[in-house]
Structures are given as structure tokens and as C-alpha cells.
XYZ file of C-alpha atoms in Angstrom:
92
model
C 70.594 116.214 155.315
C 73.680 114.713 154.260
C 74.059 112.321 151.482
C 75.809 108.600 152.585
C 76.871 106.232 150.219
C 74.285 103.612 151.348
C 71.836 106.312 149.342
C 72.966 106.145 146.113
C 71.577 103.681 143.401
C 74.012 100.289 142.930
C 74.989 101.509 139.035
C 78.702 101.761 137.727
C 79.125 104.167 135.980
C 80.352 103.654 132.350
C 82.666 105.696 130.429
C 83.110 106.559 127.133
C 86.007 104.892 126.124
C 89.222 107.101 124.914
C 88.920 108.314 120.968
C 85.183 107.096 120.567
C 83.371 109.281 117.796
C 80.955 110.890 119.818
C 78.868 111.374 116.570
C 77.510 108.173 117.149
C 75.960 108.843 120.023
C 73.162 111.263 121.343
C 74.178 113.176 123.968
C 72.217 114.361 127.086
C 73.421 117.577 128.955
C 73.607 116.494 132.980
C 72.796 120.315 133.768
C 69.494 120.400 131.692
C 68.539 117.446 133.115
C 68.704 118.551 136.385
C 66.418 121.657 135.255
C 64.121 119.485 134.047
C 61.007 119.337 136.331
C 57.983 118.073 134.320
C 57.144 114.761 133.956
C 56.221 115.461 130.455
C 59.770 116.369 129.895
C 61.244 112.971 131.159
C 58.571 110.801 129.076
C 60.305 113.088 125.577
C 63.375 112.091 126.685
C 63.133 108.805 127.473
C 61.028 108.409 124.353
C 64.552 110.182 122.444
C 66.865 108.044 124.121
C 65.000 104.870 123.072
C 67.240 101.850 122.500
C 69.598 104.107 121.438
C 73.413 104.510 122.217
C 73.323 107.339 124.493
C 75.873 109.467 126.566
C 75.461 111.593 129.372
C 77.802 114.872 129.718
C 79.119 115.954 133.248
C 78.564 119.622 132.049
C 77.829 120.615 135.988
C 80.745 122.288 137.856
C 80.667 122.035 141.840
C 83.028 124.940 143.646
C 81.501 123.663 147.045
C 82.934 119.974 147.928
C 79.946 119.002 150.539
C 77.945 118.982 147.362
C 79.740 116.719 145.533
C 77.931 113.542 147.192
C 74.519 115.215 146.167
C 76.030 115.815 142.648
C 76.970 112.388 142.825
C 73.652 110.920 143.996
C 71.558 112.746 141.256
C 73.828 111.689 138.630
C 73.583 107.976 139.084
C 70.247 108.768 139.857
C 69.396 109.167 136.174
C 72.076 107.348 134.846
C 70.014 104.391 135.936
C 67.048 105.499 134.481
C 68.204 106.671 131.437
C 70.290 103.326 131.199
C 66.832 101.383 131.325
C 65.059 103.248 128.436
C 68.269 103.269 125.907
C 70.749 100.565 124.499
C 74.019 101.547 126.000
C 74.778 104.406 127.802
C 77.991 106.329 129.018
C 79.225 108.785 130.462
C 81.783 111.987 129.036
């Protein structure tokens, strides 16, 4: 089923700015996310990322470009909910 862009959540998508300190921030791995399958393991996380300043790293390679849009869709996907459980998120 293919993936249009009426599907995908209304979120921009915020980057981490050039020469931030990414110290500052707790990261979240995009691939373990996506392995993550329990909802006992979303309620830790969003319980981790809890009004904090949080980024989100596009560790997930795609050789195949029909998948893209699905990559796509997922990531926004829990962009947005990450983005409602933590102060200020971004993406690197």
C-alpha cells in the first residue's frame, strides 16, 4: 500500500542547528525505535525524554527509494510523539 503525503502527521521537522553541543541533549536512536514493539518500552522512553531537550538520530539507511515515504511517515510519526512528552526536540 503506498504511502501519500496526505498520510503523514502535519509536524516540521526541526533540526539541530549547525555546531550545537550535542552533550546537551539526550539522544534517541531512530533504528531502535523502530525495533521497539512493547508498549512498556514507549511508556520508559517517554518517561526518559520527559521535558527534556531531546534529539532524534536518522541512524536508518534506505538502499530502496519506494521506501523512503514509509521511512518518512514513521519518522514524523514519532517525532510527534516524542515532541509531546519532551521540551524541545530535533532532529541530527
Amino acid at each position: 500500500m503506498p504511502v501519500d503525503e496526505q498520510d503523514y502527521p502535519t509536524i516540521e521537522l526541526q533540526c539541530l542547528p549547525e555546531g550545537t553541543d550535542i552533550s546537551n541533549y539526550m539522544v534517541v536512536s531512530f533504528d531502535a525505535m523502530l525495533k521497539m514493539n512493547k508498549p512498556v518500552e514507549w511508556e520508559m522512553l517517554f518517561k526518559q525524554t520527559g521535558n527534556k531537550d531531546v534529539c532524534i538520530k536518522d541512524d536508518v539507511v534506505i538502499n530502496n527509494s519506494e521506501m523512503e515515504p514509509y521511512k518518512l511517515f514513521y519518522f514524523k510519526t514519532y517525532y510527534y510523539n516524542i515532541l509531546k512528552h519532551s521540551r524541545n526536540l530535533y532532529v541530527f
